PDB file of C-alpha atoms in Angstrom:
ATOM      1  CA  MET A 731      40.265  55.876 113.863  1.00  0.00           C
ATOM      2  CA  PRO A 732      40.409  52.209 112.697  1.00  0.00           C
ATOM      3  CA  THR A 733      43.647  51.057 111.094  1.00  0.00           C
ATOM      4  CA  PRO A 734      44.101  48.168 108.612  1.00  0.00           C
ATOM      5  CA  ASP A 735      44.571  45.701 111.501  1.00  0.00           C
ATOM      6  CA  ASN A 736      41.188  46.775 113.004  1.00  0.00           C
ATOM      7  CA  THR A 737      42.757  48.568 115.940  1.00  0.00           C
ATOM      8  CA  THR A 738      41.922  52.094 117.020  1.00  0.00           C
ATOM      9  CA  VAL A 739      44.509  54.830 117.052  1.00  0.00           C
ATOM     10  CA  ARG A 740      44.199  57.095 120.074  1.00  0.00           C
ATOM     11  CA  ILE A 741      46.576  59.902 120.934  1.00  0.00           C
ATOM     12  CA  GLU A 742      47.145  60.145 124.670  1.00  0.00           C
ATOM     13  CA  VAL A 743      47.951  63.582 126.089  1.00  0.00           C
ATOM     14  CA  THR A 744      48.829  63.496 129.763  1.00  0.00           C
ATOM     15  CA  ASP A 745      49.177  67.244 130.421  1.00  0.00           C
ATOM     16  CA  GLY A 746      45.457  67.953 130.316  1.00  0.00           C
ATOM     17  CA  ALA A 747      42.467  66.787 132.287  1.00  0.00           C
ATOM     18  CA  SER A 748      41.502  63.190 132.918  1.00  0.00           C
ATOM     19  CA  ILE A 749      38.952  62.480 130.174  1.00  0.00           C
ATOM     20  CA  PRO A 750      36.087  60.158 131.225  1.00  0.00           C
ATOM     21  CA  ASP A 751      35.964  56.875 129.347  1.00  0.00           C
ATOM     22  CA  PRO A 752      33.184  57.149 126.719  1.00  0.00           C
ATOM     23  CA  LYS A 753      32.458  53.428 127.128  1.00  0.00           C
ATOM     24  CA  ASP A 754      31.831  53.727 130.864  1.00  0.00           C
ATOM     25  CA  LYS A 755      28.034  53.810 131.233  1.00  0.00           C
ATOM     26  CA  ARG A 756      27.941  53.556 135.034  1.00  0.00           C
ATOM     27  CA  VAL A 757      26.009  56.213 136.939  1.00  0.00           C
ATOM     28  CA  ILE A 758      28.553  56.449 139.737  1.00  0.00           C
ATOM     29  CA  THR A 759      32.023  57.109 138.365  1.00  0.00           C
ATOM     30  CA  ALA A 760      35.059  59.097 139.460  1.00  0.00           C
ATOM     31  CA  TRP A 761      33.900  61.905 137.166  1.00  0.00           C
ATOM     32  CA  SER A 762      30.341  62.056 138.531  1.00  0.00           C
ATOM     33  CA  LEU A 763      31.526  61.843 142.147  1.00  0.00           C
ATOM     34  CA  SER A 764      34.024  64.639 141.566  1.00  0.00           C
ATOM     35  CA  LEU A 765      31.566  66.906 139.733  1.00  0.00           C
ATOM     36  CA  PHE A 766      28.561  66.547 142.020  1.00  0.00           C
ATOM     37  CA  GLY A 767      30.813  66.527 145.073  1.00  0.00           C
ATOM     38  CA  ALA A 768      32.345  69.831 143.977  1.00  0.00           C
ATOM     39  CA  ILE A 769      28.925  71.369 143.215  1.00  0.00           C
ATOM     40  CA  PHE A 770      27.526  70.193 146.551  1.00  0.00           C
ATOM     41  CA  LEU A 771      30.558  71.534 148.412  1.00  0.00           C
ATOM     42  CA  LEU A 772      30.284  74.934 146.733  1.00  0.00           C
ATOM     43  CA  ILE A 773      26.540  75.208 147.442  1.00  0.00           C
ATOM     44  CA  PHE A 774      26.981  74.014 151.033  1.00  0.00           C
ATOM     45  CA  LEU A 775      29.728  76.526 151.758  1.00  0.00           C
ATOM     46  CA  CYS A 776      27.805  79.415 150.196  1.00  0.00           C
ATOM     47  CA  VAL A 777      24.603  78.574 152.111  1.00  0.00           C
ATOM     48  CA  ARG A 778      26.213  77.614 155.408  1.00  0.00           C
ATOM     49  CA  HIS A 779      28.816  80.389 155.430  1.00  0.00           C
ATOM     50  CA  PRO A 780      27.724  83.113 153.000  1.00  0.00           C
ATOM     51  CA  ASP A 781      30.393  85.348 154.480  1.00  0.00           C
ATOM     52  CA  PRO A 782      32.958  84.838 153.047  1.00  0.00           C
ATOM     53  CA  TYR A 783      32.189  82.042 150.533  1.00  0.00           C
ATOM     54  CA  TRP A 784      29.167  83.625 148.838  1.00  0.00           C
ATOM     55  CA  ASN A 785      30.921  87.000 148.822  1.00  0.00           C
ATOM     56  CA  ILE A 786      33.926  85.504 147.031  1.00  0.00           C
ATOM     57  CA  LEU A 787      31.774  83.744 144.443  1.00  0.00           C
ATOM     58  CA  SER A 788      29.765  86.920 143.903  1.00  0.00           C
ATOM     59  CA  LEU A 789      32.915  88.899 143.195  1.00  0.00           C
ATOM     60  CA  MET A 790      34.004  86.301 140.648  1.00  0.00           C
ATOM     61  CA  VAL A 791      30.788  86.788 138.648  1.00  0.00           C
ATOM     62  CA  GLY A 792      30.686  90.585 139.059  1.00  0.00           C
ATOM     63  CA  TYR A 793      27.873  90.595 141.625  1.00  0.00           C
ATOM     64  CA  GLU A 794      28.932  92.633 144.646  1.00  0.00           C
ATOM     65  CA  ASP A 795      25.424  93.536 145.756  1.00  0.00           C
ATOM     66  CA  ALA A 796      21.945  93.886 144.261  1.00  0.00           C
ATOM     67  CA  ALA A 797      22.310  97.620 143.716  1.00  0.00           C
ATOM     68  CA  SER A 798      25.655  97.484 141.940  1.00  0.00           C
ATOM     69  CA  PHE A 799      25.046  94.473 139.709  1.00  0.00           C
ATOM     70  CA  SER A 800      25.027  95.179 135.979  1.00  0.00           C
ATOM     71  CA  PHE A 801      25.521  93.244 132.779  1.00  0.00           C
ATOM     72  CA  TRP A 802      28.680  95.244 132.102  1.00  0.00           C
ATOM     73  CA  ALA A 803      30.075  94.180 135.475  1.00  0.00           C
ATOM     74  CA  PHE A 804      29.340  90.567 134.577  1.00  0.00           C
ATOM     75  CA  LEU A 805      31.156  90.898 131.235  1.00  0.00           C
ATOM     76  CA  ASN A 806      34.201  92.138 133.123  1.00  0.00           C
ATOM     77  CA  SER A 807      33.971  89.561 135.902  1.00  0.00           C
ATOM     78  CA  GLY A 808      36.723  87.088 136.662  1.00  0.00           C
ATOM     79  CA  ILE A 809      34.942  84.065 135.184  1.00  0.00           C
ATOM     80  CA  VAL A 810      34.119  85.831 131.902  1.00  0.00           C
ATOM     81  CA  VAL A 811      37.645  87.230 131.586  1.00  0.00           C
ATOM     82  CA  THR A 812      39.057  83.733 132.091  1.00  0.00           C
ATOM     83  CA  PHE A 813      36.856  82.325 129.339  1.00  0.00           C
ATOM     84  CA  LYS A 814      37.554  85.237 126.983  1.00  0.00           C
ATOM     85  CA  VAL A 815      41.318  84.897 127.290  1.00  0.00           C
ATOM     86  CA  THR A 816      41.049  81.127 126.895  1.00  0.00           C
ATOM     87  CA  PHE A 817      38.796  81.428 123.824  1.00  0.00           C
ATOM     88  CA  TYR A 818      41.042  83.942 122.072  1.00  0.00           C
ATOM     89  CA  ALA A 819      44.131  81.863 122.864  1.00  0.00           C
ATOM     90  CA  ILE A 820      42.505  78.705 121.476  1.00  0.00           C
ATOM     91  CA  CYS A 821      41.482  80.532 118.285  1.00  0.00           C
ATOM     92  CA  LEU A 822      45.155  81.343 117.707  1.00  0.00           C
ATOM     93  CA  ALA A 823      46.738  78.169 119.099  1.00  0.00           C
ATOM     94  CA  VAL A 824      44.757  75.650 117.016  1.00  0.00           C
ATOM     95  CA  PRO A 825      45.616  77.106 113.557  1.00  0.00           C
ATOM     96  CA  MET A 826      49.167  77.650 114.761  1.00  0.00           C
ATOM     97  CA  GLY A 827      49.352  74.032 115.906  1.00  0.00           C
ATOM     98  CA  CYS A 828      48.060  72.843 112.527  1.00  0.00           C
ATOM     99  CA  LEU A 829      50.723  74.840 110.693  1.00  0.00           C
ATOM    100  CA  VAL A 830      53.442  73.632 113.045  1.00  0.00           C
ATOM    101  CA  GLY A 831      52.332  70.021 112.664  1.00  0.00           C
ATOM    102  CA  LEU A 832      52.388  70.300 108.885  1.00  0.00           C
ATOM    103  CA  GLY A 833      55.757  72.032 109.083  1.00  0.00           C
ATOM    104  CA  ARG A 834      57.170  69.197 111.153  1.00  0.00           C
ATOM    105  CA  LEU A 835      56.151  66.783 108.392  1.00  0.00           C
ATOM    106  CA  ALA A 836      57.258  69.000 105.504  1.00  0.00           C
ATOM    107  CA  ARG A 837      59.892  67.703 103.102  1.00  0.00           C
ATOM    108  CA  ASN A 838      61.340  71.189 102.792  1.00  0.00           C
ATOM    109  CA  ARG A 839      64.295  71.190 105.159  1.00  0.00           C
ATOM    110  CA  PHE A 840      64.021  74.880 106.014  1.00  0.00           C
ATOM    111  CA  ILE A 841      60.312  74.681 106.940  1.00  0.00           C
ATOM    112  CA  ASN A 842      60.872  71.466 108.885  1.00  0.00           C
ATOM    113  CA  LEU A 843      63.804  72.972 110.766  1.00  0.00           C
ATOM    114  CA  LEU A 844      61.888  76.173 111.506  1.00  0.00           C
ATOM    115  CA  ALA A 845      58.864  74.315 112.891  1.00  0.00           C
ATOM    116  CA  SER A 846      61.016  71.892 114.883  1.00  0.00           C
ATOM    117  CA  THR A 847      63.085  74.713 116.360  1.00  0.00           C
ATOM    118  CA  TYR A 848      59.924  76.565 117.403  1.00  0.00           C
ATOM    119  CA  VAL A 849      58.643  73.455 119.180  1.00  0.00           C
ATOM    120  CA  GLU A 850      61.950  72.817 120.938  1.00  0.00           C
ATOM    121  CA  ILE A 851      62.289  76.404 122.158  1.00  0.00           C
ATOM    122  CA  ILE A 852      58.703  76.940 123.291  1.00  0.00           C
ATOM    123  CA  ARG A 853      58.405  73.558 125.029  1.00  0.00           C
ATOM    124  CA  GLY A 854      61.718  74.149 126.766  1.00  0.00           C
ATOM    125  CA  ILE A 855      60.646  77.420 128.427  1.00  0.00           C
ATOM    126  CA  PRO A 856      58.021  77.428 131.223  1.00  0.00           C
ATOM    127  CA  LEU A 857      54.799  79.267 130.437  1.00  0.00           C
ATOM    128  CA  LEU A 858      55.277  81.545 133.440  1.00  0.00           C
ATOM    129  CA  VAL A 859      58.636  82.681 132.063  1.00  0.00           C
ATOM    130  CA  GLN A 860      57.075  83.278 128.647  1.00  0.00           C
ATOM    131  CA  LEU A 861      54.395  85.462 130.210  1.00  0.00           C
ATOM    132  CA  PHE A 862      56.980  87.579 132.020  1.00  0.00           C
ATOM    133  CA  TYR A 863      59.225  87.776 128.975  1.00  0.00           C
ATOM    134  CA  LEU A 864      56.488  88.843 126.560  1.00  0.00           C
ATOM    135  CA  TYR A 865      54.891  91.402 128.857  1.00  0.00           C
ATOM    136  CA  TYR A 866      57.824  92.797 130.819  1.00  0.00           C
ATOM    137  CA  GLY A 867      60.837  91.827 128.711  1.00  0.00           C
ATOM    138  CA  LEU A 868      59.497  93.185 125.412  1.00  0.00           C
ATOM    139  CA  SER A 869      57.803  96.216 126.955  1.00  0.00           C
ATOM    140  CA  ALA A 870      60.938  98.226 126.180  1.00  0.00           C
ATOM    141  CA  LEU A 871      60.352  97.662 122.461  1.00  0.00           C
ATOM    142  CA  PHE A 872      56.580  97.312 122.202  1.00  0.00           C
ATOM    143  CA  ASN A 873      53.706  98.665 124.264  1.00  0.00           C
ATOM    144  CA  ILE A 874      51.828  95.395 124.837  1.00  0.00           C
ATOM    145  CA  GLN A 875      48.587  95.473 126.780  1.00  0.00           C
ATOM    146  CA  GLU A 876      48.351  92.842 129.535  1.00  0.00           C
ATOM    147  CA  THR A 877      45.399  90.935 128.044  1.00  0.00           C
ATOM    148  CA  LEU A 878      47.047  90.804 124.630  1.00  0.00           C
ATOM    149  CA  ALA A 879      50.287  89.609 126.219  1.00  0.00           C
ATOM    150  CA  ALA A 880      48.371  86.866 128.039  1.00  0.00           C
ATOM    151  CA  VAL A 881      46.614  85.684 124.874  1.00  0.00           C
ATOM    152  CA  LEU A 882      49.809  85.698 122.803  1.00  0.00           C
ATOM    153  CA  SER A 883      51.814  83.845 125.458  1.00  0.00           C
ATOM    154  CA  LEU A 884      49.192  81.123 125.849  1.00  0.00           C
ATOM    155  CA  SER A 885      48.844  80.841 122.059  1.00  0.00           C
ATOM    156  CA  PHE A 886      52.566  80.529 121.390  1.00  0.00           C
ATOM    157  CA  CYS A 887      52.995  78.009 124.192  1.00  0.00           C
ATOM    158  CA  TYR A 888      50.078  75.737 123.321  1.00  0.00           C
ATOM    159  CA  GLY A 889      50.631  76.130 119.586  1.00  0.00           C
ATOM    160  CA  ALA A 890      53.798  74.089 120.075  1.00  0.00           C
ATOM    161  CA  TYR A 891      52.004  71.382 122.057  1.00  0.00           C
ATOM    162  CA  MET A 892      49.115  71.217 119.617  1.00  0.00           C
ATOM    163  CA  GLY A 893      51.627  71.059 116.768  1.00  0.00           C
ATOM    164  CA  GLU A 894      52.839  67.736 118.148  1.00  0.00           C
ATOM    165  CA  VAL A 895      49.243  66.521 118.373  1.00  0.00           C
ATOM    166  CA  PHE A 896      48.594  67.433 114.731  1.00  0.00           C
ATOM    167  CA  ARG A 897      51.878  65.824 113.669  1.00  0.00           C
ATOM    168  CA  ALA A 898      51.036  62.584 115.460  1.00  0.00           C
ATOM    169  CA  GLY A 899      47.479  62.534 114.094  1.00  0.00           C
ATOM    170  CA  ILE A 900      48.592  63.087 110.505  1.00  0.00           C
ATOM    171  CA  SER A 901      51.357  60.484 110.850  1.00  0.00           C
ATOM    172  CA  ALA A 902      48.772  57.950 112.039  1.00  0.00           C
ATOM    173  CA  ILE A 903      46.993  57.983 108.655  1.00  0.00           C
ATOM    174  CA  PRO A 904      48.104  54.934 106.627  1.00  0.00           C
ATOM    175  CA  LYS A 905      50.493  55.661 103.776  1.00  0.00           C
ATOM    176  CA  GLY A 906      48.120  53.849 101.442  1.00  0.00           C
ATOM    177  CA  GLN A 907      45.657  56.735 101.676  1.00  0.00           C
ATOM    178  CA  THR A 908      48.229  59.150 100.287  1.00  0.00           C
ATOM    179  CA  GLU A 909      49.410  56.727  97.619  1.00  0.00           C
ATOM    180  CA  ALA A 910      45.837  56.088  96.473  1.00  0.00           C
ATOM    181  CA  ALA A 911      45.106  59.805  96.248  1.00  0.00           C
ATOM    182  CA  ARG A 912      48.271  60.484  94.266  1.00  0.00           C
ATOM    183  CA  SER A 913      47.446  57.635  91.873  1.00  0.00           C
ATOM    184  CA  LEU A 914      44.086  59.305  91.207  1.00  0.00           C
ATOM    185  CA  GLY A 915      45.801  62.523  90.167  1.00  0.00           C
ATOM    186  CA  PHE A 916      45.704  64.521  93.404  1.00  0.00           C
ATOM    187  CA  ASN A 917      48.690  66.745  94.035  1.00  0.00           C
ATOM    188  CA  ARG A 918      50.344  66.892  97.453  1.00  0.00           C
ATOM    189  CA  PHE A 919      48.334  69.920  98.607  1.00  0.00           C
ATOM    190  CA  ASP A 920      44.964  68.446  97.594  1.00  0.00           C
ATOM    191  CA  THR A 921      45.909  65.086  99.090  1.00  0.00           C
ATOM    192  CA  MET A 922      46.637  66.691 102.453  1.00  0.00           C
ATOM    193  CA  LEU A 923      43.603  69.002 102.361  1.00  0.00           C
ATOM    194  CA  TYR A 924      40.923  66.599 101.114  1.00  0.00           C
ATOM    195  CA  ILE A 925      42.187  63.124 102.051  1.00  0.00           C
ATOM    196  CA  VAL A 926      44.605  63.153 104.982  1.00  0.00           C
ATOM    197  CA  LEU A 927      43.418  66.039 107.181  1.00  0.00           C
ATOM    198  CA  PRO A 928      39.700  65.070 107.258  1.00  0.00           C
ATOM    199  CA  GLN A 929      40.653  61.588 108.447  1.00  0.00           C
ATOM    200  CA  ALA A 930      43.262  62.890 110.882  1.00  0.00           C
ATOM    201  CA  LEU A 931      40.788  65.301 112.473  1.00  0.00           C
ATOM    202  CA  ARG A 932      38.866  62.405 114.005  1.00  0.00           C
ATOM    203  CA  THR A 933      42.023  61.350 115.818  1.00  0.00           C
ATOM    204  CA  ILE A 934      43.205  64.868 116.570  1.00  0.00           C
ATOM    205  CA  LEU A 935      40.040  66.478 117.967  1.00  0.00           C
ATOM    206  CA  PRO A 936      39.895  64.668 121.356  1.00  0.00           C
ATOM    207  CA  PRO A 937      43.515  65.435 122.349  1.00  0.00           C
ATOM    208  CA  VAL A 938      43.147  68.987 121.041  1.00  0.00           C
ATOM    209  CA  GLY A 939      40.133  69.339 123.323  1.00  0.00           C
ATOM    210  CA  ASN A 940      42.275  68.004 126.146  1.00  0.00           C
ATOM    211  CA  GLU A 941      44.913  70.632 125.406  1.00  0.00           C
ATOM    212  CA  CYS A 942      42.224  73.333 125.434  1.00  0.00           C
ATOM    213  CA  ILE A 943      41.245  72.269 128.952  1.00  0.00           C
ATOM    214  CA  ALA A 944      44.888  72.399 130.000  1.00  0.00           C
ATOM    215  CA  LEU A 945      45.087  75.899 128.498  1.00  0.00           C
ATOM    216  CA  LEU A 946      42.081  76.962 130.568  1.00  0.00           C
ATOM    217  CA  LYS A 947      43.767  75.762 133.742  1.00  0.00           C
ATOM    218  CA  ASP A 948      47.076  77.405 132.883  1.00  0.00           C
ATOM    219  CA  SER A 949      45.250  80.671 132.227  1.00  0.00           C
ATOM    220  CA  SER A 950      45.350  81.159 135.995  1.00  0.00           C
ATOM    221  CA  LEU A 951      48.979  82.236 135.494  1.00  0.00           C
ATOM    222  CA  ILE A 952      47.876  85.397 133.689  1.00  0.00           C
ATOM    223  CA  SER A 953      46.922  86.928 137.026  1.00  0.00           C
ATOM    224  CA  ILE A 954      50.591  87.917 137.398  1.00  0.00           C
ATOM    225  CA  LEU A 955      50.030  90.379 134.520  1.00  0.00           C
ATOM    226  CA  ALA A 956      47.214  92.109 136.436  1.00  0.00           C
ATOM    227  CA  VAL A 957      44.557  90.483 134.240  1.00  0.00           C
ATOM    228  CA  ALA A 958      41.387  90.288 136.347  1.00  0.00           C
ATOM    229  CA  ASP A 959      40.663  86.590 135.890  1.00  0.00           C
ATOM    230  CA  MET A 960      39.160  84.264 138.498  1.00  0.00           C
ATOM    231  CA  PHE A 961      42.440  83.634 140.259  1.00  0.00           C
ATOM    232  CA  ARG A 962      43.244  87.357 140.360  1.00  0.00           C
ATOM    233  CA  VAL A 963      39.870  88.102 141.971  1.00  0.00           C
ATOM    234  CA  GLY A 964      40.517  85.439 144.595  1.00  0.00           C
ATOM    235  CA  ARG A 965      43.996  86.793 145.302  1.00  0.00           C
ATOM    236  CA  GLU A 966      42.759  90.359 145.688  1.00  0.00           C
ATOM    237  CA  TYR A 967      39.991  89.268 148.062  1.00  0.00           C
ATOM    238  CA  ALA A 968      42.446  87.245 150.133  1.00  0.00           C
ATOM    239  CA  SER A 969      44.927  90.122 150.313  1.00  0.00           C
ATOM    240  CA  THR A 970      42.310  92.518 151.700  1.00  0.00           C
ATOM    241  CA  THR A 971      40.437  90.172 154.051  1.00  0.00           C
ATOM    242  CA  PHE A 972      43.216  87.667 154.848  1.00  0.00           C
ATOM    243  CA  ASN A 973      40.737  84.834 154.192  1.00  0.00           C
ATOM    244  CA  HIS A 974      43.252  82.958 152.064  1.00  0.00           C
ATOM    245  CA  PHE A 975      41.875  79.479 152.733  1.00  0.00           C
ATOM    246  CA  GLU A 976      38.296  80.458 151.895  1.00  0.00           C
ATOM    247  CA  ALA A 977      39.213  82.458 148.789  1.00  0.00           C
ATOM    248  CA  PHE A 978      41.410  79.806 147.206  1.00  0.00           C
ATOM    249  CA  THR A 979      38.949  77.059 148.143  1.00  0.00           C
ATOM    250  CA  VAL A 980      36.246  78.761 146.069  1.00  0.00           C
ATOM    251  CA  VAL A 981      38.667  79.383 143.188  1.00  0.00           C
ATOM    252  CA  ALA A 982      39.829  75.758 143.210  1.00  0.00           C
ATOM    253  CA  VAL A 983      36.288  74.338 143.321  1.00  0.00           C
ATOM    254  CA  VAL A 984      35.084  76.599 140.475  1.00  0.00           C
ATOM    255  CA  TYR A 985      38.065  75.601 138.330  1.00  0.00           C
ATOM    256  CA  LEU A 986      37.358  71.953 139.126  1.00  0.00           C
ATOM    257  CA  ILE A 987      33.693  72.216 138.107  1.00  0.00           C
ATOM    258  CA  ILE A 988      34.541  73.936 134.826  1.00  0.00           C
ATOM    259  CA  THR A 989      37.300  71.444 134.025  1.00  0.00           C
ATOM    260  CA  LEU A 990      35.098  68.425 134.751  1.00  0.00           C
ATOM    261  CA  ILE A 991      32.270  69.740 132.560  1.00  0.00           C
ATOM    262  CA  LEU A 992      34.647  70.425 129.675  1.00  0.00           C
ATOM    263  CA  SER A 993      36.310  67.017 130.055  1.00  0.00           C
ATOM    264  CA  LYS A 994      32.886  65.385 129.729  1.00  0.00           C
ATOM    265  CA  CYS A 995      32.264  67.384 126.547  1.00  0.00           C
ATOM    266  CA  VAL A 996      35.539  66.057 125.126  1.00  0.00           C
ATOM    267  CA  SER A 997      34.521  62.528 126.114  1.00  0.00           C
ATOM    268  CA  ILE A 998      31.166  62.917 124.315  1.00  0.00           C
ATOM    269  CA  LEU A 999      32.974  64.248 121.255  1.00  0.00           C
ATOM    270  CA  GLU A1000      35.309  61.265 121.265  1.00  0.00           C
ATOM    271  CA  SER A1001      32.346  58.903 121.594  1.00  0.00           C
ATOM    272  CA  ARG A1002      30.599  60.547 118.624  1.00  0.00           C
ATOM    273  CA  LEU A1003      33.701  60.287 116.481  1.00  0.00           C
ATOM    274  CA  SER A1004      34.127  56.617 117.399  1.00  0.00           C
ATOM    275  CA  TYR A1005      30.482  56.002 116.453  1.00  0.00           C
ATOM    276  CA  TYR A1006      30.961  57.472 112.986  1.00  0.00           C
ATOM    277  CA  ASP A1007      34.181  55.489 112.539  1.00  0.00           C
ATOM    278  CA  LYS A1008      32.279  52.232 113.090  1.00  0.00           C
ATOM    279  CA  ARG A1009      29.577  53.048 110.553  1.00  0.00           C
TER     280      ARG A1009
END
């Protein structure tokens, strides 16, 4: 978003994927080499060595053989489960991050302290520990299903990180915007809702997309809760066939392809937002 000195504010988030530069119009880039190299490698391995590579990939999409394949099996496959958990976690983490970001900027000391404490605690505990704590530690008090525990853990963890993104994006809006709105009779709530947040969203959306990609990658940790995601399918195949190298190669390449495609989508989104800013 342009600032009064004609510079562009861009929030850098280093925990997520490497987002391709929207201004880079070259055909051969690090992103294109990585994506097409990964796709070629996956196809080559599945064609050249269908056993075990094609068998592993088939299990990940719920296709064991032609006779047993069904749409229900696909809906419960590792890839779909990974995307479902990620989608549900994002739907909770983004609103939570918005509330936390607003809380961090609130003048009310109690709300500010509450939001800041939440960020400090959540960011100070590894996600793996949070998964164990929510599923196993609280199981004595609540009967939490493994998928729900996975979604809640990812949401609470990334809600704190996205809260910092929202806080930084809102803080980047010039003070003059708020002062002008208040001089026109807007109250603080209307100023934030109609003036500040719409402008901040253009700065916030790309790093939020980056955090969503990071959430997708970290969703591989939910396999410890017996959630049948992609990584869990690969682990179970490796434990029964002892083809650990082959199984984790397929899992890694599939994760890489998904991450690269999503990072390009974030780059396109950032380019679109920059285009509208210049108009």
